[in-house]
Short mmCIF file of N, CA, C and O in Angstrom, two decimals:
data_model
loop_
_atom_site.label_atom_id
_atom_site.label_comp_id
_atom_site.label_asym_id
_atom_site.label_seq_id
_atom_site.Cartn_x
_atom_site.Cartn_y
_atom_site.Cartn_z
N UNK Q 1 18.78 9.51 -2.60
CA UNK Q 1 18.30 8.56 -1.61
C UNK Q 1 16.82 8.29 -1.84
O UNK Q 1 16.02 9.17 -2.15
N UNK Q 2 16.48 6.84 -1.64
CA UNK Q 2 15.05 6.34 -2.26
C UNK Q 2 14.14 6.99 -0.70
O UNK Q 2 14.54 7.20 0.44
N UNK Q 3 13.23 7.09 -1.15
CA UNK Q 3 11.92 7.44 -0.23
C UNK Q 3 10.77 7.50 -0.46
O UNK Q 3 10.18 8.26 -1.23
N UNK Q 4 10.26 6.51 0.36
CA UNK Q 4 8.94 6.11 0.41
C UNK Q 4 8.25 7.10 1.77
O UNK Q 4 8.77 7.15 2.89
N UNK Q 5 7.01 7.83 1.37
CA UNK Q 5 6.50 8.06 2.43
C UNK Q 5 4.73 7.94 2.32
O UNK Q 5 3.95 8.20 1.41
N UNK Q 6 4.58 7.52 3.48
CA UNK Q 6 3.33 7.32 3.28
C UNK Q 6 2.40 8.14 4.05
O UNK Q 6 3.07 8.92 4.71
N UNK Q 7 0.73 8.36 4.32
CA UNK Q 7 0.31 9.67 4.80
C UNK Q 7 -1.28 9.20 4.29
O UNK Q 7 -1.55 8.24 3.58
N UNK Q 8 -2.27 10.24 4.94
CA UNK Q 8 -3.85 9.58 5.01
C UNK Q 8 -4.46 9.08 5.78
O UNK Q 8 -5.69 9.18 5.84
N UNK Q 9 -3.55 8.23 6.79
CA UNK Q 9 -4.35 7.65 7.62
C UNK Q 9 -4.95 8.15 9.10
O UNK Q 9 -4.37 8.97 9.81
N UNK Q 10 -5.96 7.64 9.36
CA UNK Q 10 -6.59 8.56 10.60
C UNK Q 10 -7.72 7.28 11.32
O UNK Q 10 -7.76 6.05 11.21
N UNK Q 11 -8.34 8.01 11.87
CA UNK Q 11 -9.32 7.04 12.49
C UNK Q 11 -10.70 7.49 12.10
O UNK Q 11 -11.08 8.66 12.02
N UNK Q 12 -11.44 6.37 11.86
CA UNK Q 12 -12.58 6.40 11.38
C UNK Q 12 -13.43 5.75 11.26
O UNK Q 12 -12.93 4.69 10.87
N UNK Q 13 -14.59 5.61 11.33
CA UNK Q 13 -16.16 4.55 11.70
C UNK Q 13 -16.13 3.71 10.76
O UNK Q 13 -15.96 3.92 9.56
N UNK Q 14 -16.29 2.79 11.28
CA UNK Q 14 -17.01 1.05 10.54
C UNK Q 14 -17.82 1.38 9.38
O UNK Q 14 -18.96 1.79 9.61
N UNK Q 15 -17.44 1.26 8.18
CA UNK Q 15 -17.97 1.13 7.19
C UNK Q 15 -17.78 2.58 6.15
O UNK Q 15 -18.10 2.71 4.97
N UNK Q 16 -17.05 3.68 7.20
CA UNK Q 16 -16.28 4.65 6.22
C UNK Q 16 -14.97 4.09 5.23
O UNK Q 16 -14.49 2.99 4.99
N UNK Q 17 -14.62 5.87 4.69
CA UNK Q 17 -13.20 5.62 3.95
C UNK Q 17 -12.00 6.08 4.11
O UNK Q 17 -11.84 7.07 4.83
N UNK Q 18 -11.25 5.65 3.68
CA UNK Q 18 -9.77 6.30 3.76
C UNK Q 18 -9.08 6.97 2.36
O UNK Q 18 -9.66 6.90 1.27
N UNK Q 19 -8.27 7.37 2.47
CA UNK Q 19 -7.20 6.93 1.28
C UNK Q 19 -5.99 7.24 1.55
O UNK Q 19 -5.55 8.38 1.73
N UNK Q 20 -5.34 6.09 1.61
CA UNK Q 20 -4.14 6.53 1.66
C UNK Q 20 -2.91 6.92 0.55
O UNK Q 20 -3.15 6.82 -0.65
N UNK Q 21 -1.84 7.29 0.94
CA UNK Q 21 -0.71 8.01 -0.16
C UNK Q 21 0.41 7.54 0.11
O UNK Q 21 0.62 7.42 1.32
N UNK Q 22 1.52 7.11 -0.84
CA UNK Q 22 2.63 6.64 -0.46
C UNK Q 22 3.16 7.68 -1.85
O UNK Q 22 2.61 7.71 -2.94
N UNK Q 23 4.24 8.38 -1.49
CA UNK Q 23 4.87 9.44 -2.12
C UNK Q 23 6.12 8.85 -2.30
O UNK Q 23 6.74 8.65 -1.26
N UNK Q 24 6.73 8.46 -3.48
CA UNK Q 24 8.03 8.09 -3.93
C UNK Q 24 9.08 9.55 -4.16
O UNK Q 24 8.65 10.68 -3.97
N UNK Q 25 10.45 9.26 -4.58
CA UNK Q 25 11.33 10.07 -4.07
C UNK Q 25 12.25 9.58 -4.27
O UNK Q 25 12.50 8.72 -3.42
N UNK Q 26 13.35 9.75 -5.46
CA UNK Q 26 15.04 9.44 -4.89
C UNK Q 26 15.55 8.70 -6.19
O UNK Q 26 16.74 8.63 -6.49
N UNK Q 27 14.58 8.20 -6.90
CA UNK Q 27 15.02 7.59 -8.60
C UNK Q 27 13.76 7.39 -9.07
O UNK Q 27 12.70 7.65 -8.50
N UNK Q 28 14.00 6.74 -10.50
CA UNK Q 28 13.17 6.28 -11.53
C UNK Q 28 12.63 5.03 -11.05
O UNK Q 28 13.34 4.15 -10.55
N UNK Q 29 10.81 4.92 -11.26
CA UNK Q 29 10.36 3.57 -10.50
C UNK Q 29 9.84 2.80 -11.69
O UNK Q 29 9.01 1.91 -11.50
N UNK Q 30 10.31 3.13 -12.98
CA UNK Q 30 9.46 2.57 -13.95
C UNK Q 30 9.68 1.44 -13.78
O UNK Q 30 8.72 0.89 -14.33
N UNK Q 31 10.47 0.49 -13.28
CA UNK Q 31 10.29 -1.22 -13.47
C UNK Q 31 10.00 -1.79 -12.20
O UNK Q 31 10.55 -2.83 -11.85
N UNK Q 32 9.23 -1.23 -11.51
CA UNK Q 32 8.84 -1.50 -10.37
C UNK Q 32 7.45 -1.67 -9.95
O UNK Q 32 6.58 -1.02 -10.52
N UNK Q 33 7.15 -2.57 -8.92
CA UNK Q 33 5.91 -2.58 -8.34
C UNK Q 33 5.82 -2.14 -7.13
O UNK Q 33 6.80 -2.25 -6.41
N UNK Q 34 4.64 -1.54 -6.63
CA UNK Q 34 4.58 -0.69 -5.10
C UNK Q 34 3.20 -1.51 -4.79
O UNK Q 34 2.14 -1.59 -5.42
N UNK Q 35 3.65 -2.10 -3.56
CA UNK Q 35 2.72 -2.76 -2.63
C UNK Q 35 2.28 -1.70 -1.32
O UNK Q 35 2.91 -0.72 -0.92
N UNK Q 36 1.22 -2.15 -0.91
CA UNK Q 36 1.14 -2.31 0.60
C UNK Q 36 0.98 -3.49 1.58
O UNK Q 36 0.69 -4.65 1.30
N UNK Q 37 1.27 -2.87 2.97
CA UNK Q 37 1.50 -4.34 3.20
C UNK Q 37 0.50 -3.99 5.09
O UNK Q 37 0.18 -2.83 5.35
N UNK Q 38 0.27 -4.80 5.83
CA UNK Q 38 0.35 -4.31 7.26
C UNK Q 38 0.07 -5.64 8.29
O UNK Q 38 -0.29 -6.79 8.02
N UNK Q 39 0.32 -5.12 9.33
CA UNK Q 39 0.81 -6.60 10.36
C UNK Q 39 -0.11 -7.00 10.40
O UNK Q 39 -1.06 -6.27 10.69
N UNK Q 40 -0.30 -8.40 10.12
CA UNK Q 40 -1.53 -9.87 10.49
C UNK Q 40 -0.71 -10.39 11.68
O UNK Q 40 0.47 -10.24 11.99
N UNK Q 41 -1.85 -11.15 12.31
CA UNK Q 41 -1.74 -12.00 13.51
C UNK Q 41 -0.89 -13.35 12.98
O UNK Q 41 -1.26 -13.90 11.95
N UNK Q 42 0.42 -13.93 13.83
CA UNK Q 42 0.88 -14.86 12.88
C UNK Q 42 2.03 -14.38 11.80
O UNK Q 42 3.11 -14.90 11.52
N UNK Q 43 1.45 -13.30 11.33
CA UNK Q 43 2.65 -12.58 10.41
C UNK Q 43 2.95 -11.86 10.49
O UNK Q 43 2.24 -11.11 11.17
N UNK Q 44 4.53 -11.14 9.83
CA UNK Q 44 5.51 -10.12 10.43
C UNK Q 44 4.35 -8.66 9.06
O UNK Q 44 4.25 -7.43 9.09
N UNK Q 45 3.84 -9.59 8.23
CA UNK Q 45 3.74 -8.32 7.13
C UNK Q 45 2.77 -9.23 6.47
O UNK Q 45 3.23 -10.32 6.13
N UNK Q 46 0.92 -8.86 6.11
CA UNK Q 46 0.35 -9.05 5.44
C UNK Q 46 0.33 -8.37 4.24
O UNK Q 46 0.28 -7.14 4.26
N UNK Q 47 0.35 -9.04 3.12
CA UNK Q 47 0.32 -8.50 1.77
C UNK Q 47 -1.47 -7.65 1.42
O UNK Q 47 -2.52 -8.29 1.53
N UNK Q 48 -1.41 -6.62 1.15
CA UNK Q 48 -2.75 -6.05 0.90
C UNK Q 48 -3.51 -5.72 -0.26
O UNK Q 48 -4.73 -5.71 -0.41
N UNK Q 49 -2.41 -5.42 -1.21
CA UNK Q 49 -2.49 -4.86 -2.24
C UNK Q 49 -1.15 -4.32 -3.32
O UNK Q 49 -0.22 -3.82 -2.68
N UNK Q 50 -0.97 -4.37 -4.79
CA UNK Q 50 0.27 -3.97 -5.00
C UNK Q 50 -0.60 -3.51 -6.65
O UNK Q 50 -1.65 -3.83 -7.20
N UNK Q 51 0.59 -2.57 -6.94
CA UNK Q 51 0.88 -2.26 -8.80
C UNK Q 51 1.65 -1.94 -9.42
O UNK Q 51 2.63 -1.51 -8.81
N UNK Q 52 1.71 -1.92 -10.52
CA UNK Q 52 2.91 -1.66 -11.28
C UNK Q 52 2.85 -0.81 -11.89
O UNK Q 52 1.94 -0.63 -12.70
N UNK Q 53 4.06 0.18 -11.63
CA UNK Q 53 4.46 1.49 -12.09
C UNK Q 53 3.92 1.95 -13.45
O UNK Q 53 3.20 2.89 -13.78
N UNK Q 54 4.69 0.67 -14.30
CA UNK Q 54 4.13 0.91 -15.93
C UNK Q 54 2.80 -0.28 -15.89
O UNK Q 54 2.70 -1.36 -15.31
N UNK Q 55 1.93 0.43 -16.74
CA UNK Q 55 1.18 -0.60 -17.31
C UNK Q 55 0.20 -0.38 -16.08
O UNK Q 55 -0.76 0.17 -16.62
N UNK Q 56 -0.09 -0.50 -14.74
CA UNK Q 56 -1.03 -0.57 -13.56
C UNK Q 56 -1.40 -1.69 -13.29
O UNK Q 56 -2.37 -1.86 -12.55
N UNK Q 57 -0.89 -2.45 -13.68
CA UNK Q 57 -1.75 -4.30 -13.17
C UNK Q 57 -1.57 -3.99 -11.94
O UNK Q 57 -0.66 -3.33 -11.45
N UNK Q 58 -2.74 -4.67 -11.30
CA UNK Q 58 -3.07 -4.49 -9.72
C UNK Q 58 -2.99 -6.10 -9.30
O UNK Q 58 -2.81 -7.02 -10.10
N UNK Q 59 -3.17 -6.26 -7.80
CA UNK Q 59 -3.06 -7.48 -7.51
C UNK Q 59 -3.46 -7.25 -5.78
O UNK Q 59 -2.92 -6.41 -5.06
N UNK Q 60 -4.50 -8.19 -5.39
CA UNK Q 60 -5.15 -7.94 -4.25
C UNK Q 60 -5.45 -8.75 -3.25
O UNK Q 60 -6.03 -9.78 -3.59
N UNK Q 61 -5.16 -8.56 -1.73
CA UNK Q 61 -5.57 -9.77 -0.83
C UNK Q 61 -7.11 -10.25 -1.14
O UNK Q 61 -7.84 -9.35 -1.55
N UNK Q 62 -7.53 -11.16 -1.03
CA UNK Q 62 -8.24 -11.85 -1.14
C UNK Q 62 -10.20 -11.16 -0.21
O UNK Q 62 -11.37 -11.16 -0.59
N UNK Q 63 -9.40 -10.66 1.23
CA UNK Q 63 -9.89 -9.47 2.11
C UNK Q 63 -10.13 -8.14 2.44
O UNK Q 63 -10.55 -7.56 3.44
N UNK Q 64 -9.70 -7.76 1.21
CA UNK Q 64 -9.85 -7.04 0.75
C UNK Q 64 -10.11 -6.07 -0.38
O UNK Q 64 -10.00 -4.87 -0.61
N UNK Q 65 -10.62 -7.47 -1.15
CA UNK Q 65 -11.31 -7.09 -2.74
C UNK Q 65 -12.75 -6.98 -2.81
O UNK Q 65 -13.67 -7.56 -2.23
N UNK Q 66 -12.70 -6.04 -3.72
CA UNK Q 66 -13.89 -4.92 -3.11
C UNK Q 66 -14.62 -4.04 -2.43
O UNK Q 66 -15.77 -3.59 -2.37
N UNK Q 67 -13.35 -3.91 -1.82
CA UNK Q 67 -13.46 -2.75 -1.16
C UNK Q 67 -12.38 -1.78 -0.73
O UNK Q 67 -12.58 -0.71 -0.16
N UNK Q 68 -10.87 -2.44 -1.19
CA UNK Q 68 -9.99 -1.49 -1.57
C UNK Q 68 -9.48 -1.37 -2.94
O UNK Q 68 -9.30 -2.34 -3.68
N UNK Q 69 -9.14 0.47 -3.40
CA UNK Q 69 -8.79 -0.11 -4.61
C UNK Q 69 -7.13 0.71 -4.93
O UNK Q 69 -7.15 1.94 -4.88
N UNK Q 70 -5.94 0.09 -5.22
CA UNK Q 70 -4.51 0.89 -5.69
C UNK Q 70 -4.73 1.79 -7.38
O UNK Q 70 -5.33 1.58 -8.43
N UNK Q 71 -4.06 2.57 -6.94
CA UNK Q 71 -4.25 3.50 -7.71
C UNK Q 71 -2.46 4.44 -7.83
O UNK Q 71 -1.80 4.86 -6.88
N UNK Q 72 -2.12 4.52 -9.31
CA UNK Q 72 -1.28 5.45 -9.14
C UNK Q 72 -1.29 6.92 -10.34
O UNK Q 72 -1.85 7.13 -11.42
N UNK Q 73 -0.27 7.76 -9.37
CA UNK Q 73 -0.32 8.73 -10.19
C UNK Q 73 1.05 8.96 -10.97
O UNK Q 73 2.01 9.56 -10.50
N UNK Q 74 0.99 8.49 -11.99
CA UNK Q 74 2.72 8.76 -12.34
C UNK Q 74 3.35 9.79 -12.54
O UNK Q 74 4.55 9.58 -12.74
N UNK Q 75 2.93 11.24 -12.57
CA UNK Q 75 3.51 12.41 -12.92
C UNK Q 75 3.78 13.10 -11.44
O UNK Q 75 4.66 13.94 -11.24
N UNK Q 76 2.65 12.50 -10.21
CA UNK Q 76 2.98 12.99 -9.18
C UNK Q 76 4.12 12.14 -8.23
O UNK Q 76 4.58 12.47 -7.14
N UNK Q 77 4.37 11.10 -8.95
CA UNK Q 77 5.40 9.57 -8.13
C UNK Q 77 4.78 9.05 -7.29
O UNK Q 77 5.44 8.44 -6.45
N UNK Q 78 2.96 9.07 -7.09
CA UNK Q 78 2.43 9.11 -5.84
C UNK Q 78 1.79 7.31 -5.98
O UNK Q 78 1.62 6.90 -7.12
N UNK Q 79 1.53 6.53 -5.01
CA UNK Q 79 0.53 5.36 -5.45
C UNK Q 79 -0.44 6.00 -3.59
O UNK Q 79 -0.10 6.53 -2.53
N UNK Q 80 -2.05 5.33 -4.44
CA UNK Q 80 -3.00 5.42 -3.59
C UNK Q 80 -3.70 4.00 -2.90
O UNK Q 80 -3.51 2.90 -3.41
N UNK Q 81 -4.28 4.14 -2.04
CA UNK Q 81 -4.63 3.08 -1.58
C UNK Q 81 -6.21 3.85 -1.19
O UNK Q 81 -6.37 4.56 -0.20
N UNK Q 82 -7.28 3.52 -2.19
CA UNK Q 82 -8.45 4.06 -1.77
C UNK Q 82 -9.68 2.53 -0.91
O UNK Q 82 -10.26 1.57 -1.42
N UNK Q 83 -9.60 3.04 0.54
CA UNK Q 83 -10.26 1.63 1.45
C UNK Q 83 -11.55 2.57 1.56
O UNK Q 83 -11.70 3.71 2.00
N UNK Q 84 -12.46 1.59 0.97
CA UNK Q 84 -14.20 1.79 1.16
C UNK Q 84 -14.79 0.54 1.85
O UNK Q 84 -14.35 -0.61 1.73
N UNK Q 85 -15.75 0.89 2.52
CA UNK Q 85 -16.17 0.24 3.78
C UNK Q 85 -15.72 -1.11 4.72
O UNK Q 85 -15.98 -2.31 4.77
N UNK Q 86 -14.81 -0.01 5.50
CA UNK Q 86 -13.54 -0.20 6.11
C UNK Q 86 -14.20 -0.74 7.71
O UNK Q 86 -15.07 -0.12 8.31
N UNK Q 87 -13.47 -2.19 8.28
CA UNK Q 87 -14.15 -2.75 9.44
C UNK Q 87 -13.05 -2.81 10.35
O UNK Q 87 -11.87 -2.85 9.99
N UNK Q 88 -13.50 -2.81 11.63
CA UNK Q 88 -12.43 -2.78 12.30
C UNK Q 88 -11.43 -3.62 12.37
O UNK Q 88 -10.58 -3.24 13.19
N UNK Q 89 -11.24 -4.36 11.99
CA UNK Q 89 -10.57 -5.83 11.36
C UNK Q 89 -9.56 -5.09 10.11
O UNK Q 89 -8.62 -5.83 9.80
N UNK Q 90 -9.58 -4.26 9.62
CA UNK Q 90 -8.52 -3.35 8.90
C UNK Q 90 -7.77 -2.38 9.80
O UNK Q 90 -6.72 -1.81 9.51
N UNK Q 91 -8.33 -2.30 10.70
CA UNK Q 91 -6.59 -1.38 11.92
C UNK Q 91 -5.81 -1.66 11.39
O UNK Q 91 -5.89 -2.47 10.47
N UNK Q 92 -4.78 -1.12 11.73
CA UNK Q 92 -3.05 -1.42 11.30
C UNK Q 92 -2.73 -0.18 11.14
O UNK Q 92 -3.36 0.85 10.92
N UNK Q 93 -0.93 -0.61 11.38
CA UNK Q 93 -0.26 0.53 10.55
C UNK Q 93 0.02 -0.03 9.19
O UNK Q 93 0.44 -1.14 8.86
N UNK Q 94 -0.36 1.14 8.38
CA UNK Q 94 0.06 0.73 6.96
C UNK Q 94 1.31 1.24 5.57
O UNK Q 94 1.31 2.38 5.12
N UNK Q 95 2.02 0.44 5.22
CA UNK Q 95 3.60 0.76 5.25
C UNK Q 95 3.13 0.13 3.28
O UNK Q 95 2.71 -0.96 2.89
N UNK Q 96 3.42 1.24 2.63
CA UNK Q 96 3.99 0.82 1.27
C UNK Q 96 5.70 0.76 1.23
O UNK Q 96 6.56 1.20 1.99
N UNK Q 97 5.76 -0.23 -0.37
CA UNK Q 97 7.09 -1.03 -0.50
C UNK Q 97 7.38 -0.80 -1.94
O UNK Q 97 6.31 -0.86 -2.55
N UNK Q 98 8.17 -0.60 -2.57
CA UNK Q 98 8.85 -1.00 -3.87
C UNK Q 98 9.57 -1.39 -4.29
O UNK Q 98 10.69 -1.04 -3.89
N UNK Q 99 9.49 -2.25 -5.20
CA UNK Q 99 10.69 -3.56 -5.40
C UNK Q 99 10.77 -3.47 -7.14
O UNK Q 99 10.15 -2.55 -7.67
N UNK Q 100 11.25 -4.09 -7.71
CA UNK Q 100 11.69 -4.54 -9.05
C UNK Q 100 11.24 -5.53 -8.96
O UNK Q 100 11.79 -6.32 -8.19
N UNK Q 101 9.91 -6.00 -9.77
CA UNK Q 101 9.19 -7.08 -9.97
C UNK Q 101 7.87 -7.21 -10.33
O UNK Q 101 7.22 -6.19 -10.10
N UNK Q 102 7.17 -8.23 -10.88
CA UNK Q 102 5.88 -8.32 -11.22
C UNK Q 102 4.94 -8.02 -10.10
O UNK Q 102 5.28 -8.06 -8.92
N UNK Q 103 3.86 -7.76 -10.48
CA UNK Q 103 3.03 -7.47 -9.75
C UNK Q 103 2.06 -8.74 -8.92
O UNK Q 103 1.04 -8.84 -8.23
N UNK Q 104 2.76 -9.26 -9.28
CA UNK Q 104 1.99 -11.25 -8.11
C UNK Q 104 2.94 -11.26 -6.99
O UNK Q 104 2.54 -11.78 -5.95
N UNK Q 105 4.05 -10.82 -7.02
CA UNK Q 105 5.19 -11.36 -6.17
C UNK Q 105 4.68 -10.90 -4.52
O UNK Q 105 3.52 -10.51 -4.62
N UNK Q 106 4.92 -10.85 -3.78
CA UNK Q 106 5.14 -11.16 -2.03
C UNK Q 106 5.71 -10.75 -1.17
O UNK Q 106 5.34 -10.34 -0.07
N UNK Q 107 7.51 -10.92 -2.04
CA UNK Q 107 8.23 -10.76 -0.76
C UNK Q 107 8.64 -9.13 -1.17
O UNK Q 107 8.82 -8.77 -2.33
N UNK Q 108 8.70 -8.65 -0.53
CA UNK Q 108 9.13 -7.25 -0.81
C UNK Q 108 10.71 -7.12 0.23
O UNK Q 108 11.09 -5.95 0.19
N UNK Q 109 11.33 -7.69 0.79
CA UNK Q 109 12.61 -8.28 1.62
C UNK Q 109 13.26 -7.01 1.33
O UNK Q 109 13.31 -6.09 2.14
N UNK Q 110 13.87 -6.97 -0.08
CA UNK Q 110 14.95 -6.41 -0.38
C UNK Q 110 14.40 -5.09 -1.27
O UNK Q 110 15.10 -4.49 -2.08
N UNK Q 111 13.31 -4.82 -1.02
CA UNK Q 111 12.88 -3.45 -1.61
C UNK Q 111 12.86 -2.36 -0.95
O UNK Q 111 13.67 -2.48 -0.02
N UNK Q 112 12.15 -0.89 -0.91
CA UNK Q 112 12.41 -0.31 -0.03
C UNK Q 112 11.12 0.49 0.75
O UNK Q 112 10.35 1.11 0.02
N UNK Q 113 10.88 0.49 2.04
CA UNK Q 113 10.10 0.55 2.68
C UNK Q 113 10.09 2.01 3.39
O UNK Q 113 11.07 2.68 3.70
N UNK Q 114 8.36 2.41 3.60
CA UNK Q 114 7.96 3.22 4.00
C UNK Q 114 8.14 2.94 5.82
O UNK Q 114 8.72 1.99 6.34
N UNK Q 115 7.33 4.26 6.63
CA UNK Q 115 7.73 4.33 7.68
C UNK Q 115 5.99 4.34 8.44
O UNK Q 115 5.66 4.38 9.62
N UNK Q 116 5.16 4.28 7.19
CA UNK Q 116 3.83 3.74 7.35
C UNK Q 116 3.01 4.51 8.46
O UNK Q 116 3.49 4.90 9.52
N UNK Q 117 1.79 4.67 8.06
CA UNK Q 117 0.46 5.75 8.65
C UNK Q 117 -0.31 4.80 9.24
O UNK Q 117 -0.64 3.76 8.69
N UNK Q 118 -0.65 5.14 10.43
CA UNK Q 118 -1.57 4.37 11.25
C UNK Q 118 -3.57 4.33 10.60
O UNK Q 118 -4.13 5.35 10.20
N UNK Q 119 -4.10 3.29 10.65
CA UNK Q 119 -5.38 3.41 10.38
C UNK Q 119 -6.20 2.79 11.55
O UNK Q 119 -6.10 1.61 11.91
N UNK Q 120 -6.92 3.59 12.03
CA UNK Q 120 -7.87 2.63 13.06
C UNK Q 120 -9.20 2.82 12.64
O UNK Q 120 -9.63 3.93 12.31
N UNK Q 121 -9.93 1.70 12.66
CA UNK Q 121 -11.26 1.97 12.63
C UNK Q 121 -12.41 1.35 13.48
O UNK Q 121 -12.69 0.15 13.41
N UNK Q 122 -13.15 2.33 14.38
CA UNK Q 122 -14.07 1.79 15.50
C UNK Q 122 -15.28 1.16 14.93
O UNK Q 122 -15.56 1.35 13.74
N UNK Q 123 -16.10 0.35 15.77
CA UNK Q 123 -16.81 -0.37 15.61
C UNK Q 123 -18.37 0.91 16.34
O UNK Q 123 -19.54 0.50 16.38
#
């Protein structure tokens, strides 16, 4: 059984860091990409960040470049999400995804989803 879990998140001051962990589990992810994703206003699931298993091409919201960065570990099955100076405008709960696909793609629909770590950060 596939499993995504994710873990890291906490609360923390305007302009600290995080990192978060999404721990895979249950098969082989080599042709896969692992996103994160977390609720926007308007949308069910903002896209944040994603990479790919083999190779690491990254791919990044727009709001968050430069100052978050994905990261994986392949021997541990682990992908990271390292957020540096983090505004309160990044709250959320945050839920990684893995799908079979390039690393530009979006919809993560039919992939399989974490149960996602809360992040708050005060002003």
């Amino acid at each position: 059984q596939v499993q995504l879990v994710e873990s890291g998140g906490g609360l923390v001051q305007a302009g600290g860091s995080l990192r978060l962990s999404c721990a895979a589990s249950g098969r082989t992810f080599s042709n896969y990409v692992v996103g994160w994703f977390r609720p926007a206003p308007g949308e069910e699931r903002e896209f944040v960040a994603a990479i790919t298993w083999n190779g690491g091409a990254t791919n990044y919201a727009d709001s968050v470049k430069g100052r978050f960065t994905i990261s994986r570990d392949n021997p541990k099955n682990t992908v990271y999400l390292h957020m540096n100076s983090l505004k309160p405008e990044d709250t959320a709960v945050y839920y990684c995804a893995a799908k079979i696909g390039a690393v530009g793609i979006r919809s993560y629909d039919n992939g399989y989803w974490g149960r996602g770590t809360q992040v708050t950060v005060s002003s």
